[in-house]
CSV table of C-alpha atoms and ligand atoms in Angstrom, one decimal:
chain,number,residue,atom,x,y,z
R,546,UNK,CA,196.1,59.7,139.8
R,547,UNK,CA,195.3,63.2,138.6
R,548,UNK,CA,197.7,64.3,135.8
R,549,UNK,CA,200.0,67.2,136.9
R,550,UNK,CA,199.7,68.6,133.4
R,551,UNK,CA,197.6,71.8,133.0
R,552,UNK,CA,197.9,73.8,129.8
R,553,UNK,CA,196.0,76.9,128.6
R,554,UNK,CA,195.3,78.6,125.3
R,555,UNK,CA,194.9,82.2,125.7
R,556,UNK,CA,193.5,83.9,122.6
R,557,UNK,CA,193.0,87.7,122.4
R,558,UNK,CA,189.5,88.4,121.0
R,559,UNK,CA,190.7,91.0,118.6
R,560,UNK,CA,190.0,89.0,115.4
R,561,UNK,CA,188.8,85.6,114.2
R,562,UNK,CA,190.8,82.5,115.1
R,563,UNK,CA,194.1,82.6,113.2
R,564,UNK,CA,195.9,79.6,111.7
R,565,UNK,CA,198.9,80.2,114.0
R,566,UNK,CA,196.8,80.5,117.1
R,567,UNK,CA,194.8,77.4,116.2
R,568,UNK,CA,198.0,75.4,115.7
R,569,UNK,CA,199.0,76.5,119.2
R,570,UNK,CA,195.6,75.5,120.6
R,571,UNK,CA,195.8,72.2,118.9
R,572,UNK,CA,199.3,71.3,120.1
R,573,UNK,CA,198.3,72.3,123.7
R,574,UNK,CA,195.2,70.2,123.4
R,575,UNK,CA,197.0,67.2,122.0
R,576,UNK,CA,199.7,67.4,124.6
R,577,UNK,CA,197.1,67.6,127.5
R,578,UNK,CA,194.9,64.9,126.1
R,579,UNK,CA,197.8,62.6,125.4
R,580,UNK,CA,198.8,62.7,129.0
R,581,UNK,CA,195.3,63.1,130.5
R,582,UNK,CA,196.0,66.6,131.6
R,583,UNK,CA,193.6,69.6,131.7
R,584,UNK,CA,193.0,72.4,129.2
R,585,UNK,CA,192.1,75.9,130.2
R,586,UNK,CA,190.6,78.4,127.8
R,587,UNK,CA,191.5,82.0,128.9
R,588,UNK,CA,190.3,85.1,127.0
R,589,UNK,CA,193.0,87.8,127.1
R,590,UNK,CA,190.8,90.8,126.6
R,591,UNK,CA,192.7,93.6,128.5
R,592,UNK,CA,193.0,95.6,125.3
R,593,UNK,CA,189.7,97.3,125.6
R,594,UNK,CA,189.8,99.1,122.3
R,595,UNK,CA,190.4,96.0,120.2
R,596,UNK,CA,188.7,93.2,122.1
R,597,UNK,CA,185.0,92.3,121.3
R,598,UNK,CA,182.5,89.7,122.6
R,599,UNK,CA,181.8,88.9,118.9
R,600,UNK,CA,185.4,87.8,118.3
R,601,UNK,CA,185.4,85.8,121.5
R,602,UNK,CA,182.3,84.0,120.3
R,603,UNK,CA,183.8,83.5,116.9
R,604,UNK,CA,187.0,82.0,118.3
R,605,UNK,CA,185.0,79.7,120.6
R,606,UNK,CA,182.9,78.5,117.6
R,607,UNK,CA,186.0,77.9,115.5
R,608,UNK,CA,187.7,75.9,118.2
R,609,UNK,CA,184.5,73.8,118.7
R,610,UNK,CA,184.2,73.3,114.9
R,611,UNK,CA,187.7,72.0,114.9
R,612,UNK,CA,186.8,69.5,117.7
R,613,UNK,CA,189.1,71.2,120.3
R,614,UNK,CA,187.5,71.4,123.8
R,615,UNK,CA,188.5,72.5,127.2
R,616,UNK,CA,187.9,71.6,130.8
R,617,UNK,CA,187.7,75.2,132.2
R,618,UNK,CA,186.8,78.3,130.3
R,619,UNK,CA,184.6,81.4,130.2
R,620,UNK,CA,181.6,79.5,128.8
R,621,UNK,CA,181.8,76.6,131.2
R,622,UNK,CA,183.4,78.0,134.3
R,623,UNK,CA,185.8,76.1,136.6
R,624,UNK,CA,187.6,76.3,139.9
R,625,UNK,CA,190.1,78.9,138.7
R,626,UNK,CA,187.7,81.4,137.2
R,627,UNK,CA,186.8,83.9,136.0
R,628,UNK,CA,188.4,83.1,132.7
R,629,UNK,CA,188.2,86.5,131.0
R,630,UNK,CA,191.1,88.8,132.0
R,631,UNK,CA,188.7,91.8,132.1
R,632,UNK,CA,186.9,90.0,135.0
R,633,UNK,CA,190.1,89.3,137.0
R,634,UNK,CA,191.1,92.9,137.9
R,635,UNK,CA,191.0,92.3,141.6
R,636,UNK,CA,193.5,89.4,141.3
R,637,UNK,CA,195.9,91.6,139.3
R,638,UNK,CA,195.5,94.4,141.8
R,639,UNK,CA,196.4,92.1,144.6
R,640,UNK,CA,199.6,91.1,142.8
R,641,UNK,CA,200.7,94.5,141.6
R,642,UNK,CA,200.3,95.8,145.2
R,643,UNK,CA,202.6,93.0,146.3
R,644,UNK,CA,205.2,93.9,143.7
R,645,UNK,CA,205.0,97.6,144.7
R,646,UNK,CA,205.4,96.7,148.3
R,647,UNK,CA,208.4,94.4,147.7
R,648,UNK,CA,210.0,97.1,145.6
R,649,UNK,CA,209.9,95.1,142.4
R,650,UNK,CA,207.6,97.7,140.8
R,651,UNK,CA,207.2,101.5,140.9
R,652,UNK,CA,204.9,104.2,139.6
R,653,UNK,CA,206.1,106.1,136.6
R,654,UNK,CA,204.7,109.5,135.6
R,655,UNK,CA,206.8,110.2,132.5
R,656,UNK,CA,204.7,111.7,129.7
R,657,UNK,CA,204.5,110.3,126.2
R,658,UNK,CA,206.6,113.3,125.0
R,659,UNK,CA,209.4,112.6,127.5
R,660,UNK,CA,209.4,108.9,126.5
R,661,UNK,CA,209.5,109.8,122.8
R,662,UNK,CA,212.4,112.2,123.3
R,663,UNK,CA,214.3,109.5,125.2
R,664,UNK,CA,213.7,107.1,122.4
R,665,UNK,CA,214.8,109.5,119.7
R,666,UNK,CA,218.0,110.4,121.5
R,667,UNK,CA,218.8,106.7,122.0
R,668,UNK,CA,218.3,105.9,118.3
R,669,UNK,CA,220.4,108.9,117.3
R,670,UNK,CA,223.3,107.7,119.4
R,671,UNK,CA,222.8,104.1,118.2
R,672,UNK,CA,221.7,102.8,121.6
R,673,UNK,CA,218.8,100.4,121.9
R,674,UNK,CA,215.7,102.4,123.0
R,675,UNK,CA,214.8,101.5,126.5
R,676,UNK,CA,213.2,103.3,129.4
R,677,UNK,CA,216.0,104.9,131.4
R,678,UNK,CA,214.4,104.5,134.8
R,679,UNK,CA,213.9,108.2,135.6
R,680,UNK,CA,210.9,107.6,137.9
R,681,UNK,CA,212.8,104.8,139.8
R,682,UNK,CA,214.3,107.6,141.8
R,683,UNK,CA,211.1,109.4,142.9
R,684,UNK,CA,210.7,109.6,146.7
R,685,UNK,CA,207.6,108.1,148.3
R,686,UNK,CA,206.4,111.6,149.1
R,687,UNK,CA,206.9,112.9,145.6
R,688,UNK,CA,205.1,109.8,144.2
R,689,UNK,CA,202.1,110.3,146.6
R,690,UNK,CA,202.0,114.0,145.8
R,691,UNK,CA,201.8,113.3,142.0
R,692,UNK,CA,199.1,110.7,142.5
R,693,UNK,CA,197.0,112.8,144.7
R,694,UNK,CA,197.3,115.7,142.3
R,695,UNK,CA,195.6,113.5,139.7
R,696,UNK,CA,198.5,112.4,137.6
R,697,UNK,CA,197.6,109.0,136.3
R,698,UNK,CA,200.9,107.2,136.0
R,699,UNK,CA,201.7,103.6,135.0
R,700,UNK,CA,203.3,100.9,137.1
R,701,UNK,CA,206.6,99.5,135.8
R,702,UNK,CA,208.4,96.3,136.7
R,703,UNK,CA,211.9,97.0,138.1
R,704,UNK,CA,214.4,95.0,136.1
R,705,UNK,CA,217.6,94.3,138.0
R,706,UNK,CA,220.0,96.9,136.5
R,707,UNK,CA,223.1,97.2,138.8
R,708,UNK,CA,223.8,93.5,138.7
R,709,UNK,CA,222.7,92.3,135.2
R,710,UNK,CA,222.0,88.6,135.0
R,711,UNK,CA,221.1,85.9,132.6
R,712,UNK,CA,217.5,85.0,132.4
R,713,UNK,CA,217.5,81.3,131.7
R,714,UNK,CA,214.7,79.0,130.9
R,715,UNK,CA,214.4,75.5,129.6
R,716,UNK,CA,212.5,75.2,126.4
R,717,UNK,CA,210.8,72.0,125.4
R,718,UNK,CA,211.1,72.7,121.7
R,719,UNK,CA,213.9,75.3,121.1
R,720,UNK,CA,217.4,75.2,122.6
R,721,UNK,CA,217.4,76.3,126.2
R,722,UNK,CA,217.1,80.1,126.2
R,723,UNK,CA,219.4,82.7,127.8
R,724,UNK,CA,218.5,86.4,127.6
R,725,UNK,CA,220.5,89.1,129.4
R,726,UNK,CA,218.5,91.3,131.7
R,727,UNK,CA,220.4,94.2,130.2
R,728,UNK,CA,218.4,94.2,127.0
R,729,UNK,CA,215.1,94.5,128.9
R,730,UNK,CA,214.0,97.9,130.1
R,731,UNK,CA,211.6,98.4,133.0
R,732,UNK,CA,208.4,97.3,131.4
R,733,UNK,CA,204.9,98.5,132.1
R,734,UNK,CA,202.7,96.1,134.1
R,735,UNK,CA,199.7,98.3,134.7
R,736,UNK,CA,198.6,101.0,132.2
R,737,UNK,CA,197.3,104.4,133.1
R,738,UNK,CA,193.7,103.1,132.7
R,739,UNK,CA,194.4,100.7,135.6
R,740,UNK,CA,194.4,97.7,133.2
R,741,UNK,CA,197.2,95.2,133.5
R,742,UNK,CA,199.5,94.7,130.4
R,743,UNK,CA,199.6,91.3,128.7
R,744,UNK,CA,202.9,90.3,130.3
R,745,UNK,CA,201.7,90.9,133.8
R,746,UNK,CA,198.2,89.5,133.4
R,747,UNK,CA,199.4,86.4,131.6
R,748,UNK,CA,202.0,85.7,134.4
R,749,UNK,CA,199.5,86.2,137.2
R,750,UNK,CA,197.0,84.0,135.4
R,751,UNK,CA,199.4,81.2,134.7
R,752,UNK,CA,200.4,81.3,138.4
R,753,UNK,CA,196.9,81.5,139.8
R,754,UNK,CA,195.5,79.0,137.3
R,755,UNK,CA,198.2,76.4,138.2
R,756,UNK,CA,199.5,76.1,134.6
R,757,UNK,CA,202.2,73.6,134.4
R,758,UNK,CA,203.3,74.0,130.7
R,759,UNK,CA,203.2,77.2,128.7
R,760,UNK,CA,203.3,76.3,125.0
R,761,UNK,CA,203.0,79.1,122.5
R,762,UNK,CA,204.6,80.7,119.5
R,763,UNK,CA,208.3,81.8,119.4
R,764,UNK,CA,207.2,85.4,119.0
R,765,UNK,CA,206.6,85.2,122.7
R,766,UNK,CA,210.2,84.3,123.7
R,767,UNK,CA,211.0,87.8,125.0
R,768,UNK,CA,207.7,87.9,126.8
R,769,UNK,CA,208.7,84.6,128.5
R,770,UNK,CA,211.8,86.4,129.7
R,771,UNK,CA,209.7,89.2,131.3
R,772,UNK,CA,207.2,86.8,132.7
R,773,UNK,CA,209.9,84.7,134.4
R,774,UNK,CA,211.1,87.9,136.1
R,775,UNK,CA,207.6,88.3,137.5
R,776,UNK,CA,207.5,84.7,138.7
R,777,UNK,CA,210.8,85.3,140.4
R,778,UNK,CA,209.7,88.5,142.0
R,779,UNK,CA,206.6,86.8,143.3
R,780,UNK,CA,208.6,83.8,144.5
R,781,UNK,CA,206.5,81.3,142.6
R,782,UNK,CA,207.8,78.2,140.7
R,783,UNK,CA,208.3,78.7,137.0
R,784,UNK,CA,206.3,76.5,134.6
R,785,UNK,CA,207.8,74.6,131.7
R,786,UNK,CA,208.0,76.6,128.5
R,787,UNK,CA,207.9,75.5,124.9
R,788,UNK,CA,208.0,77.8,121.9
R,789,UNK,CA,206.7,76.7,118.5
R,790,UNK,CA,208.5,78.0,115.4
R,791,UNK,CA,206.8,80.4,113.1
R,792,UNK,CA,204.5,79.5,110.2
R,793,UNK,CA,205.8,81.0,107.0
R,794,UNK,CA,204.3,81.2,103.5
R,795,UNK,CA,206.0,79.4,100.6
R,796,UNK,CA,208.0,82.6,100.0
R,797,UNK,CA,209.5,82.2,103.5
R,798,UNK,CA,207.8,85.4,104.7
R,799,UNK,CA,205.7,85.3,107.9
R,800,UNK,CA,202.2,84.0,107.1
R,801,UNK,CA,199.9,86.9,106.5
R,802,UNK,CA,196.8,87.9,104.5
R,803,UNK,CA,199.1,88.2,101.5
R,804,UNK,CA,199.4,84.4,101.4
R,805,UNK,CA,195.6,84.0,101.3
R,806,UNK,CA,193.0,83.2,104.0
R,807,UNK,CA,194.5,83.2,107.5
R,808,UNK,CA,191.5,82.6,109.7
R,809,UNK,CA,189.9,79.2,110.4
R,810,UNK,CA,186.5,80.8,109.7
R,811,UNK,CA,187.5,81.6,106.1
R,812,UNK,CA,188.7,78.1,105.4
R,813,UNK,CA,185.5,76.7,106.8
R,814,UNK,CA,183.5,79.0,104.6
R,815,UNK,CA,185.5,78.0,101.5
R,816,UNK,CA,184.6,74.4,102.1
R,817,UNK,CA,187.5,72.8,103.9
R,818,UNK,CA,186.6,70.1,106.3
R,819,UNK,CA,187.5,70.3,110.0
R,820,UNK,CA,189.2,67.0,109.6
R,821,UNK,CA,191.5,68.5,107.0
R,822,UNK,CA,192.3,71.6,109.0
R,823,UNK,CA,193.2,69.6,112.1
R,824,UNK,CA,195.3,67.2,110.1
R,825,UNK,CA,197.0,70.0,108.3
R,826,UNK,CA,197.7,72.1,111.4
R,827,UNK,CA,199.2,69.0,113.0
R,828,UNK,CA,201.8,68.8,110.3
R,829,UNK,CA,202.9,72.4,110.7
R,830,UNK,CA,206.2,71.6,112.4
R,831,UNK,CA,205.3,68.2,113.8
R,832,UNK,CA,205.6,64.8,112.1
R,833,UNK,CA,205.0,61.3,113.5
R,834,UNK,CA,208.5,60.2,112.3
R,835,UNK,CA,207.4,58.0,109.4
R,836,UNK,CA,205.9,58.6,106.0
R,837,UNK,CA,202.3,58.7,107.2
R,838,UNK,CA,200.5,62.0,107.0
R,839,UNK,CA,196.8,61.4,107.2
R,840,UNK,CA,195.4,61.3,110.7
R,841,UNK,CA,192.2,62.1,112.4
R,842,UNK,CA,192.1,63.8,115.8
R,843,UNK,CA,191.9,60.6,117.8
R,844,UNK,CA,195.0,59.2,116.0
R,845,UNK,CA,196.8,62.4,116.7
R,846,UNK,CA,196.1,62.2,120.4
R,847,UNK,CA,197.8,58.8,120.3
R,848,UNK,CA,200.7,59.8,118.1
R,849,UNK,CA,201.5,63.4,119.2
R,850,UNK,CA,204.6,64.1,121.2
R,851,UNK,CA,206.3,67.4,122.0
R,852,UNK,CA,209.7,65.8,121.3
R,853,UNK,CA,208.8,65.5,117.6
R,854,UNK,CA,207.9,69.2,117.2
R,855,UNK,CA,210.5,70.7,115.0
R,856,UNK,CA,212.6,73.8,115.8
R,857,UNK,CA,212.5,74.9,112.1
R,858,UNK,CA,209.8,77.1,110.7
R,859,UNK,CA,206.7,75.5,109.2
R,860,UNK,CA,205.7,76.3,105.7
R,861,UNK,CA,202.0,76.8,104.9
R,862,UNK,CA,201.5,75.3,101.5
R,863,UNK,CA,198.0,75.8,100.0
R,864,UNK,CA,198.3,73.1,97.3
R,865,UNK,CA,199.0,70.6,100.0
R,866,UNK,CA,196.0,71.7,102.0
R,867,UNK,CA,193.9,71.3,98.9
R,868,UNK,CA,195.2,67.8,98.3
R,869,UNK,CA,194.5,66.9,101.9
R,870,UNK,CA,191.0,68.2,101.7
R,871,UNK,CA,190.3,66.1,98.6
R,872,UNK,CA,191.6,63.1,100.6
R,873,UNK,CA,189.3,63.8,103.5
R,874,UNK,CA,186.3,64.4,101.2
R,875,UNK,CA,186.8,60.9,99.8
R,876,UNK,CA,187.3,59.4,103.3
R,877,UNK,CA,184.4,60.7,105.5
R,878,UNK,CA,181.1,58.8,105.6
R,879,UNK,CA,178.8,59.8,102.7
R,880,UNK,CA,176.1,60.7,105.2
R,881,UNK,CA,178.3,63.4,106.7
R,882,UNK,CA,179.5,64.6,103.3
R,883,UNK,CA,175.9,65.0,102.2
R,884,UNK,CA,175.0,67.1,105.2
R,885,UNK,CA,178.0,69.3,104.5
R,886,UNK,CA,177.3,69.7,100.8
R,887,UNK,CA,173.6,70.5,101.1
R,888,UNK,CA,174.0,74.1,102.3
R,889,UNK,CA,176.4,74.8,99.4
R,890,UNK,CA,173.8,73.5,96.9
R,891,UNK,CA,171.1,75.6,98.5
R,892,UNK,CA,173.3,78.7,98.5
R,893,UNK,CA,173.9,78.2,94.8
R,894,UNK,CA,170.1,78.3,94.3
R,895,UNK,CA,169.8,74.5,93.5
R,896,UNK,CA,166.5,73.0,94.5
R,897,UNK,CA,167.4,69.6,95.9
R,898,UNK,CA,163.8,68.5,96.5
R,899,UNK,CA,163.0,65.2,94.8
R,900,UNK,CA,166.7,64.4,94.4
R,901,UNK,CA,168.8,61.9,96.2
R,902,UNK,CA,171.6,64.3,97.4
R,903,UNK,CA,173.4,61.4,99.1
R,904,UNK,CA,173.9,59.7,95.7
R,905,UNK,CA,174.9,62.9,94.1
R,906,UNK,CA,177.5,63.5,96.9
R,907,UNK,CA,178.8,60.0,96.3
R,908,UNK,CA,179.1,60.7,92.6
R,909,UNK,CA,181.0,64.0,92.9
R,910,UNK,CA,183.2,63.3,95.9
R,911,UNK,CA,186.1,62.1,93.7
R,912,UNK,CA,186.0,65.3,91.6
R,913,UNK,CA,185.9,68.1,94.2
R,914,UNK,CA,188.6,69.6,96.3
R,915,UNK,CA,186.5,71.8,98.4
R,916,UNK,CA,182.8,71.8,99.3
R,917,UNK,CA,182.4,75.1,97.6
R,918,UNK,CA,183.1,73.3,94.3
R,919,UNK,CA,180.2,70.9,94.9
R,920,UNK,CA,177.5,73.0,93.1
R,921,UNK,CA,179.6,73.2,89.9
R,922,UNK,CA,179.8,69.4,89.7
R,923,UNK,CA,176.4,68.7,91.1
R,924,UNK,CA,174.7,70.9,88.5
R,925,UNK,CA,174.6,67.9,86.0
R,926,UNK,CA,172.0,66.2,88.2
R,927,UNK,CA,169.5,69.1,88.2
R,928,UNK,CA,167.4,70.6,85.4
R,929,UNK,CA,168.1,69.4,81.8
R,930,UNK,CA,171.7,69.1,80.4
R,931,UNK,CA,172.7,71.6,77.9
R,932,UNK,CA,173.4,69.8,74.6
R,933,UNK,CA,174.3,71.7,71.5
R,934,UNK,CA,172.5,71.0,68.2
R,935,UNK,CA,175.7,69.7,66.7
R,936,UNK,CA,176.1,67.2,69.5
R,937,UNK,CA,172.5,66.2,69.3
R,938,UNK,CA,172.9,65.5,65.6
R,939,UNK,CA,175.9,63.4,66.3
R,940,UNK,CA,174.1,61.4,69.0
R,941,UNK,CA,171.3,60.6,66.6
R,942,UNK,CA,173.7,59.1,64.0
R,943,UNK,CA,175.3,55.7,63.9
R,944,UNK,CA,177.0,54.3,65.9
R,945,UNK,CA,175.8,56.5,68.8
R,946,UNK,CA,172.1,56.1,68.2
R,947,UNK,CA,172.6,52.3,68.4
R,948,UNK,CA,174.4,52.6,71.7
R,949,UNK,CA,171.8,55.0,73.2
R,950,UNK,CA,168.8,52.9,72.0
R,951,UNK,CA,170.2,49.7,73.4
R,952,UNK,CA,171.2,51.4,76.6
R,953,UNK,CA,167.8,53.0,77.0
R,954,UNK,CA,166.0,49.7,76.6
R,955,UNK,CA,168.2,48.0,79.2
R,956,UNK,CA,167.6,50.9,81.7
R,957,UNK,CA,163.9,50.7,81.0
R,958,UNK,CA,163.8,46.9,81.6
R,959,UNK,CA,165.9,47.0,84.8
R,960,UNK,CA,163.9,46.4,88.0
R,961,UNK,CA,166.7,47.4,90.3
R,962,UNK,CA,169.3,50.1,89.8
R,963,UNK,CA,172.1,50.4,92.3
R,964,UNK,CA,175.8,51.0,91.7
R,965,UNK,CA,176.6,47.3,91.2
R,966,UNK,CA,173.6,46.5,88.9
R,967,UNK,CA,174.4,49.7,86.8
R,968,UNK,CA,178.0,48.6,86.4
R,969,UNK,CA,176.7,45.1,85.3
R,970,UNK,CA,174.2,46.7,82.9
R,971,UNK,CA,176.8,49.0,81.3
R,972,UNK,CA,179.2,46.0,80.9
R,973,UNK,CA,176.3,44.0,79.3
R,974,UNK,CA,175.6,46.7,76.8
R,975,UNK,CA,179.3,47.1,76.0
R,976,UNK,CA,179.5,43.3,75.5
R,977,UNK,CA,176.6,43.2,73.1
R,978,UNK,CA,177.8,46.1,71.1
R,979,UNK,CA,181.2,44.5,70.6
R,980,UNK,CA,179.6,42.1,68.1
R,981,UNK,CA,178.8,45.2,66.0
R,982,UNK,CA,182.4,46.4,66.3
R,983,UNK,CA,181.4,49.3,68.7
R,984,UNK,CA,183.7,49.5,71.7
R,985,UNK,CA,185.5,51.6,74.3
R,986,UNK,CA,184.9,55.3,74.0
R,987,UNK,CA,182.3,54.8,71.3
R,988,UNK,CA,180.1,53.2,73.9
R,989,UNK,CA,180.7,55.4,76.9
R,990,UNK,CA,181.0,58.8,75.3
R,991,UNK,CA,177.6,59.0,73.8
R,992,UNK,CA,176.0,57.9,77.0
R,993,UNK,CA,177.9,60.5,79.0
R,994,UNK,CA,177.0,63.2,76.5
R,995,UNK,CA,173.3,62.3,76.5
R,996,UNK,CA,173.1,62.2,80.2
R,997,UNK,CA,175.3,65.2,81.2
R,998,UNK,CA,176.1,67.2,78.0
R,999,UNK,CA,179.7,67.1,79.1
R,1000,UNK,CA,182.8,65.3,77.9
R,1001,UNK,CA,184.0,64.3,81.3
R,1002,UNK,CA,182.8,64.1,84.9
R,1003,UNK,CA,182.1,61.6,87.6
R,1004,UNK,CA,182.1,57.9,86.9
R,1005,UNK,CA,179.2,57.0,84.6
R,1006,UNK,CA,177.6,54.5,87.0
R,1007,UNK,CA,177.5,57.0,89.8
R,1008,UNK,CA,176.0,59.6,87.4
R,1009,UNK,CA,173.2,57.1,86.6
R,1010,UNK,CA,172.8,56.2,90.3
R,1011,UNK,CA,172.6,59.9,91.2
R,1012,UNK,CA,170.0,60.6,88.4
R,1013,UNK,CA,167.8,57.6,89.2
R,1014,UNK,CA,166.0,55.5,86.6
R,1015,UNK,CA,163.2,58.0,85.7
R,1016,UNK,CA,165.6,60.9,85.0
R,1017,UNK,CA,168.1,58.7,83.2
R,1018,UNK,CA,165.4,57.5,80.9
R,1019,UNK,CA,163.9,60.9,80.3
R,1020,UNK,CA,167.4,62.3,79.4
R,1021,UNK,CA,168.1,59.4,77.0
R,1022,UNK,CA,164.7,59.9,75.4
R,1023,UNK,CA,165.4,63.6,74.8
R,1024,UNK,CA,168.8,62.8,73.3
R,1025,UNK,CA,167.5,60.0,71.1
R,1026,UNK,CA,164.6,62.3,69.9
J,1304,LIG,N1,196.9,86.5,124.0
J,1304,LIG,C1,198.2,86.1,123.5
J,1304,LIG,C2,198.1,85.9,122.0
J,1304,LIG,O1,197.0,85.8,121.5
J,1304,LIG,C3,198.6,84.7,124.1
J,1304,LIG,C4,200.0,84.6,124.5
J,1304,LIG,C5,200.2,83.5,125.4
J,1304,LIG,O2,199.9,82.4,125.1
J,1304,LIG,O3,200.7,83.8,126.5
J,1304,LIG,O4,199.1,85.9,121.3
């Protein structure tokens, strides 16, 4: 049986995909996939001055990068299209004419100066600024006269005033919500340029696209109130609503640029994995109810439930995101890690030809937090290590020289070098040196210094594996002199 669930995500293409919007997209997607429902991608581009095709493209790419897909949308079409609001003007026109005819909407010709004056005087007398309804009273002939004389005018929704009432809606996440119609002024549904406003277009789209659940941020609660009035006026059933709590920085202020990168694109560029971002977004006000916190997208589809989405604000905590990225870097298959690391090495000017980048990725994966850190750690595998004269001198004295010479011979004799045999080889060298009283750090440190010029770094066996036999020998020879 076809699932009755149809959700949508409705980004405005006025910027790259934001953390908050992507959390909304993910939760809608998880909810739909969990219950075999459908996902609609709708582009809300009625703000002609701020919307661009480039941002639309960038949002689509970020969603795809995250692994979020949709069943209908501007790029793939569908039965309820078009899926860009700028292409749906005929639909809006049909509905605003209906609202005008049923007397739920009216033309307003108030000038910006008049509205500003009204606002100022309301504020001065401590009243909430709200459109006073002057043009409600215009007669039909007066209205026609003004329109024919070229006055543009807007269309406003007529909020019931004489008999104020409670607008009520069930919320799947917050407490059920009641808002008095008294606090809502007659709001604009069609602007002077004949473009619908967000509230009107979104309501019409949700109706005509058959959306069953509207899940979005709590900053839209007052919009939900306006939209339910439009549903009522058009005599259509009201979908289920759910409002996610806000995402705050660790200082409890609303997440903004001040807290660091806010777009998915920026995190991608900085070398966070899509697995990490999905995992991290899922934990922004949702939890599975136990201690576990590392999940991939398939596990999330199985675990996610709207009942476990919290009412309290979510805190965006960068150190936690970094920790999670480190976890995912260690978890993904090394083949995938290698593909992800390569472009960072190239961008850092590292020539990877003749090198086994997969082994290098394996060696550094436990040290890095982001892919962008990879070149810094991978450097040790390319070119010659920088070893100071003092260090060289030390390496050529006892006991280091003994360690290096024995180690060099064993590497030279080895006919197979993989992680296991290298571990065995190092163990063998350490065992033999014990007889001379050389052990622990005295064994490992000179080898590390000779091979990398550094005091610390990836595990020694993985360094040797990454370098390969020839380079390991050549570095040892140079150190031994
Ligand atoms: N275009 C709106 C936004 O980006 C979507 C609001 C909604 O989901 O209705 O905030």
